[in-house]
Tab-separated table of C-alpha atoms in Angstrom:
chain	number	residue	atom	x	y	z
A	1	MET	CA	-24.745	-64.627	-68.168
A	2	THR	CA	-21.446	-66.172	-69.199
A	3	ARG	CA	-18.770	-67.172	-66.738
A	4	VAL	CA	-16.587	-64.294	-67.968
A	5	SER	CA	-19.354	-61.725	-67.328
A	6	LYS	CA	-19.924	-63.037	-63.802
A	7	TRP	CA	-16.198	-62.812	-63.150
A	8	MET	CA	-16.101	-59.228	-64.384
A	9	LEU	CA	-19.009	-58.249	-62.110
A	10	PHE	CA	-17.270	-59.854	-59.143
A	11	LEU	CA	-14.087	-57.882	-59.835
A	12	CYS	CA	-16.095	-54.626	-60.059
A	13	PHE	CA	-17.748	-55.412	-56.724
A	14	LEU	CA	-14.352	-55.961	-55.103
A	15	GLY	CA	-13.171	-52.660	-56.566
A	16	LEU	CA	-16.125	-50.792	-55.040
A	17	VAL	CA	-15.559	-52.395	-51.639
A	18	ALA	CA	-11.874	-51.486	-51.762
A	19	ALA	CA	-12.709	-47.912	-52.719
A	20	GLY	CA	-15.152	-47.692	-49.808
A	21	CYS	CA	-12.530	-48.956	-47.361
A	22	ASP	CA	-10.019	-46.449	-48.669
A	23	ASP	CA	-12.544	-43.636	-48.254
A	24	GLY	CA	-13.251	-44.756	-44.710
A	25	SER	CA	-9.564	-44.914	-43.880
A	26	SER	CA	-9.072	-41.499	-45.377
A	27	ASP	CA	-12.002	-40.096	-43.374
A	28	SER	CA	-10.668	-41.678	-40.221
A	29	ALA	CA	-7.265	-40.224	-40.867
A	30	ASP	CA	-8.789	-36.842	-41.560
A	31	MET	CA	-10.830	-37.069	-38.373
A	32	SER	CA	-7.749	-38.110	-36.461
A	33	VAL	CA	-5.783	-35.171	-37.813
A	34	GLY	CA	-8.696	-32.879	-37.133
A	35	GLY	CA	-8.952	-34.204	-33.583
A	36	GLU	CA	-5.282	-33.640	-33.021
A	37	GLY	CA	-5.619	-30.110	-34.382
A	38	GLU	CA	-8.537	-29.379	-32.124
A	39	GLY	CA	-6.693	-30.842	-29.158
A	40	GLU	CA	-3.638	-28.787	-29.946
A	41	GLY	CA	-5.782	-25.695	-30.350
A	42	GLU	CA	-7.442	-26.309	-27.019
A	43	GLY	CA	-4.081	-26.967	-25.416
A	44	GLU	CA	-2.711	-23.754	-26.849
A	45	GLY	CA	-5.759	-21.896	-25.623
A	46	GLU	CA	-5.296	-23.317	-22.163
A	47	GLY	CA	-1.625	-22.420	-22.262
A	48	GLU	CA	-2.434	-18.884	-23.316
A	49	GLY	CA	-5.009	-18.615	-20.556
A	50	GLU	CA	-2.526	-19.853	-17.985
A	51	GLY	CA	0.074	-17.439	-19.280
A	52	GLU	CA	-2.330	-14.523	-19.106
A	53	GLY	CA	-3.409	-15.478	-15.603
A	54	GLU	CA	0.162	-15.757	-14.410
A	55	GLY	CA	1.000	-12.396	-15.947
A	56	GLU	CA	-1.955	-10.721	-14.290
A	57	GLY	CA	-1.100	-12.222	-10.919
A	58	GLU	CA	2.508	-11.144	-11.156
A	59	GLY	CA	1.503	-7.636	-12.194
A	60	GLU	CA	-0.839	-7.272	-9.247
A	61	GLY	CA	1.785	-8.572	-6.857
A	62	GLU	CA	4.321	-6.018	-8.045
A	63	GLY	CA	1.958	-3.072	-7.636
A	64	GLN	CA	0.686	-1.303	-4.533
A	65	ASN	CA	-1.537	-2.937	-1.945
A	66	PRO	CA	-5.078	-1.890	-0.914
A	67	TYR	CA	-4.070	-2.297	2.726
A	68	TYR	CA	-1.218	0.177	2.165
A	69	ASP	CA	-2.627	2.915	-0.054
A	70	GLY	CA	-6.194	1.920	-0.876
A	71	THR	CA	-9.669	1.905	0.610
A	72	GLU	CA	-8.975	-1.200	2.694
A	73	SER	CA	-6.253	0.711	4.524
A	74	ALA	CA	-8.570	3.641	5.313
A	75	ARG	CA	-11.270	1.227	6.505
A	76	LEU	CA	-8.977	0.042	9.278
A	77	GLY	CA	-9.776	3.361	10.975
A	78	ALA	CA	-12.973	5.045	12.152
A	79	PRO	CA	-16.002	4.991	9.794
A	80	ASP	CA	-15.166	8.368	8.210
A	81	ASN	CA	-11.382	8.017	8.393
A	82	GLU	CA	-9.546	8.768	5.135
A	83	ALA	CA	-5.970	8.352	6.360
A	84	MET	CA	-4.093	5.333	5.041
A	85	CYS	CA	-0.760	3.748	5.883
A	86	ALA	CA	0.603	5.607	2.850
A	87	THR	CA	-0.405	8.949	4.379
A	88	CYS	CA	2.436	8.740	6.905
A	89	HIS	CA	4.687	5.897	5.707
A	90	SER	CA	6.467	5.204	2.430
A	91	ASN	CA	6.929	1.619	1.247
A	92	ASP	CA	10.216	2.100	-0.604
A	93	GLY	CA	12.616	3.514	1.978
A	94	THR	CA	11.756	7.153	1.246
A	95	GLN	CA	11.660	9.303	4.385
A	96	ASP	CA	11.538	12.897	3.167
A	97	GLY	CA	8.047	14.320	3.627
A	98	TYR	CA	6.703	11.416	5.714
A	99	SER	CA	6.073	11.718	9.454
A	100	GLY	CA	6.364	7.987	10.102
A	101	ASN	CA	9.268	5.689	9.379
A	102	THR	CA	9.147	3.805	6.093
A	103	LEU	CA	7.444	0.410	6.165
A	104	LYS	CA	10.229	-1.077	4.081
A	105	ASP	CA	12.382	-3.505	6.082
A	106	ILE	CA	10.561	-3.049	9.405
A	107	ALA	CA	8.690	-6.354	9.776
A	108	TYR	CA	11.514	-8.221	11.496
A	109	HIS	CA	12.627	-5.511	13.924
A	110	THR	CA	12.981	-6.710	17.504
A	111	SER	CA	10.696	-3.932	18.799
A	112	PHE	CA	8.561	-1.071	17.536
A	113	LYS	CA	7.425	2.450	18.479
A	114	GLY	CA	10.648	3.329	20.269
A	115	ASP	CA	10.621	0.073	22.241
A	116	ASP	CA	7.027	0.624	23.387
A	117	THR	CA	5.719	-2.454	21.565
A	118	ALA	CA	7.263	-5.867	21.021
A	119	THR	CA	5.508	-7.085	17.873
A	120	LEU	CA	4.694	-5.786	14.419
A	121	LEU	CA	0.999	-6.315	15.148
A	122	ASP	CA	1.157	-4.183	18.309
A	123	GLY	CA	3.080	-1.463	16.491
A	124	SER	CA	0.523	-1.448	13.684
A	125	ASN	CA	-2.359	-1.318	16.158
A	126	ALA	CA	-0.795	1.746	17.794
A	127	CYS	CA	-1.356	3.563	14.494
A	128	ILE	CA	-4.723	1.987	13.734
A	129	THR	CA	-6.242	2.808	17.127
A	130	GLY	CA	-4.262	5.938	18.025
A	131	TRP	CA	-4.156	7.868	14.766
A	132	MET	CA	-6.910	6.329	12.661
A	133	GLY	CA	-9.507	5.696	15.378
A	134	GLY	CA	-10.018	2.064	14.435
A	135	THR	CA	-10.327	-1.218	16.314
A	136	ALA	CA	-7.203	-3.219	17.092
A	137	LEU	CA	-6.528	-6.117	14.733
A	138	THR	CA	-5.823	-9.634	15.969
A	139	GLU	CA	-3.500	-12.375	14.790
A	140	GLU	CA	-6.512	-14.262	13.438
A	141	SER	CA	-8.092	-11.404	11.481
A	142	ALA	CA	-8.110	-11.418	7.698
A	143	GLU	CA	-7.146	-7.734	7.727
A	144	TRP	CA	-3.974	-8.459	9.672
A	145	ALA	CA	-3.135	-11.395	7.408
A	146	ALA	CA	-3.283	-8.982	4.460
A	147	LEU	CA	-1.551	-5.995	6.074
A	148	GLY	CA	1.086	-7.978	7.965
A	149	GLY	CA	1.748	-10.126	4.923
A	150	TYR	CA	2.298	-7.040	2.787
A	151	ILE	CA	4.721	-5.448	5.262
A	152	ARG	CA	6.667	-8.707	5.508
A	153	SER	CA	6.796	-8.936	1.713
A	154	ILE	CA	8.752	-5.646	1.526
A	155	SER	CA	11.020	-6.421	4.485
A	156	ALA	CA	14.410	-8.112	4.634
A	157	MET	CA	14.671	-10.694	7.407
A	158	ASP	CA	18.169	-9.544	8.385
A	159	GLN	CA	16.973	-5.996	9.180
A	160	THR	CA	16.244	-6.379	12.895
A	161	THR	CA	17.486	-3.147	14.534
A	162	PRO	CA	14.536	-1.059	15.818
A	163	ASN	CA	13.968	2.542	14.805
A	164	ALA	CA	14.577	4.821	17.776
A	165	ILE	CA	12.117	7.609	18.553
A	166	ALA	CA	13.825	10.881	19.390
A	167	PRO	CA	11.297	13.736	19.261
A	168	GLU	CA	12.627	17.175	20.026
A	169	VAL	CA	11.159	18.052	23.429
A	170	LEU	CA	11.786	21.650	24.490
A	171	ALA	CA	10.725	23.291	27.737
A	172	ASP	CA	7.468	24.847	26.603
A	173	GLU	CA	5.594	26.542	23.778
A	174	ALA	CA	7.652	29.728	24.094
A	175	ALA	CA	10.856	27.733	23.675
A	176	TYR	CA	9.530	26.212	20.461
A	177	GLU	CA	8.559	29.619	19.124
A	178	ALA	CA	12.038	30.988	19.794
A	179	ALA	CA	13.722	27.916	18.323
A	180	TYR	CA	11.797	28.103	15.044
A	181	ALA	CA	11.701	31.855	14.468
A	182	GLY	CA	13.157	33.533	11.378
A	183	GLY	CA	12.112	31.073	8.685
A	184	ASP	CA	11.802	31.837	4.968
A	185	ALA	CA	8.131	31.883	3.950
A	186	ALA	CA	8.907	31.569	0.230
A	187	ALA	CA	10.961	28.421	0.792
A	188	GLY	CA	8.372	27.177	3.267
A	189	GLU	CA	5.664	26.798	0.649
A	190	ALA	CA	7.489	23.930	-1.085
A	191	SER	CA	8.258	22.236	2.240
A	192	TYR	CA	4.627	22.638	3.315
A	193	ASN	CA	3.422	21.059	0.079
A	194	LEU	CA	5.759	18.104	0.576
A	195	ALA	CA	5.215	17.398	4.274
A	196	CYS	CA	1.861	18.928	5.223
A	197	ALA	CA	-0.415	19.367	2.219
A	198	ARG	CA	-1.490	15.735	1.849
A	199	CYS	CA	-3.520	16.200	5.038
A	200	HIS	CA	-4.000	19.916	5.636
A	201	THR	CA	-4.564	21.292	2.132
A	202	GLU	CA	-6.934	18.434	1.332
A	203	GLU	CA	-8.504	18.654	4.824
A	204	LEU	CA	-8.201	14.874	4.984
A	205	THR	CA	-10.450	13.193	7.541
A	206	ILE	CA	-8.184	11.396	9.997
A	207	ASN	CA	-9.852	9.281	12.655
A	208	ASN	CA	-13.194	11.137	12.664
A	209	ARG	CA	-12.330	14.782	12.011
A	210	PRO	CA	-10.832	16.725	9.101
A	211	ALA	CA	-7.282	17.984	9.394
A	212	TYR	CA	-7.178	21.744	9.856
A	213	SER	CA	-6.903	23.765	6.665
A	214	LEU	CA	-4.065	26.197	6.058
A	215	GLU	CA	-6.371	29.103	6.900
A	216	VAL	CA	-7.231	27.583	10.282
A	217	LEU	CA	-3.596	26.779	11.055
A	218	LYS	CA	-2.722	30.467	10.660
A	219	ASN	CA	-4.666	31.164	13.864
A	220	PHE	CA	-2.393	29.064	16.083
A	221	PRO	CA	0.762	30.511	17.689
A	222	ALA	CA	4.020	29.618	15.975
A	223	GLY	CA	5.274	27.869	19.105
A	224	ARG	CA	2.211	25.659	19.321
A	225	ILE	CA	2.549	24.666	15.649
A	226	ALA	CA	6.203	23.736	16.141
A	227	GLN	CA	5.424	21.798	19.311
A	228	LYS	CA	2.603	19.889	17.612
A	229	VAL	CA	4.787	18.981	14.652
A	230	ARG	CA	7.627	17.721	16.833
A	231	THR	CA	5.764	15.925	19.627
A	232	SER	CA	2.069	15.645	18.667
A	233	GLY	CA	1.338	17.954	21.594
A	234	PRO	CA	2.796	19.238	24.849
A	235	PRO	CA	5.079	16.887	26.784
A	236	PRO	CA	5.039	14.611	28.611
A	237	SER	CA	1.984	12.713	27.373
A	238	GLY	CA	1.868	13.671	23.716
A	239	MET	CA	-1.469	13.573	21.928
A	240	ASN	CA	-3.358	12.615	25.108
A	241	ASP	CA	-2.381	15.797	26.968
A	242	MET	CA	-5.527	17.811	27.741
A	243	ALA	CA	-3.529	21.052	27.488
A	244	ASP	CA	-3.149	20.503	23.752
A	245	THR	CA	-5.275	23.197	22.090
A	246	THR	CA	-4.908	21.617	18.634
A	247	PRO	CA	-7.250	18.640	19.051
A	248	GLY	CA	-7.077	15.525	16.960
A	249	PRO	CA	-4.362	13.037	16.148
A	250	MET	CA	-1.245	14.106	14.314
A	251	PRO	CA	1.873	11.954	13.963
A	252	PHE	CA	4.998	13.919	14.855
A	253	PHE	CA	7.920	14.651	12.538
A	254	GLU	CA	11.367	13.956	13.949
A	255	LEU	CA	14.397	15.976	12.839
A	256	LYS	CA	15.383	13.197	10.445
A	257	ASP	CA	11.945	13.449	8.817
A	258	LEU	CA	11.719	17.242	8.751
A	259	PRO	CA	14.938	19.228	9.328
A	260	HIS	CA	14.971	22.257	11.630
A	261	ASP	CA	15.232	24.858	8.866
A	262	ASP	CA	12.431	23.250	6.863
A	263	LEU	CA	10.061	23.446	9.831
A	264	ALA	CA	11.061	27.065	10.499
A	265	ASP	CA	10.293	27.858	6.849
A	266	ILE	CA	6.941	26.038	7.029
A	267	ILE	CA	5.910	28.017	10.104
A	268	ALA	CA	6.883	31.275	8.383
A	269	PHE	CA	4.786	30.253	5.359
A	270	ILE	CA	1.772	29.373	7.521
A	271	LYS	CA	1.971	32.576	9.553
A	272	GLN	CA	2.601	35.029	6.694
């Protein structure tokens, strides 16, 4: 082989080596770009996942609460209890048609239940044990952390004035009958559906017994119905009075919750 031929072979070898290095660099670059793409894709996926999770969490937070209007609320009561906080209390300031005061803006009141209890927990337990037949919650219980936390979340800290309790207490059953005579039965149907039907038409189990149906309510005297609605039973001891012939818990409706004429109409509708 001549010197020229050897030189030509050497140049070809260098060309092949250079081509191989270029290919390797190109592959490395491609791999690097591909890696960046995969990393970006994974990052985007993680970002999307975080965004979806945040959206779901926010949506759940803005909705209702199982300790207000769900099964967890009913479970605070007796084993068969179906009444929930939402049965008697709104969570948006609405009062019409509810026997209890709204839960909105109550958490920071200085007292509860007409000054009978000093803390939100004690006021809540009055409902849980008295109306729903459940066991009193404690500061350490998970149920109270959930329920109390929810009530605080819908309450303004500057709303501290307690709600006064002012049930209409007349002399006796006959006085109630006279006071609520002459109602309009036709108008009473709508008022009954708003204020009474959620328990009595559905025969909702409250504590451990169903609420009386409309047909059963017809059998009670008009005065006794009015007295029960206004005071939960004969004065002075309310629902614990043994003279109460309508057994079972029933939160009372004050005049601000159920105006005089509306109750007169409801009684006329029931008794027609």
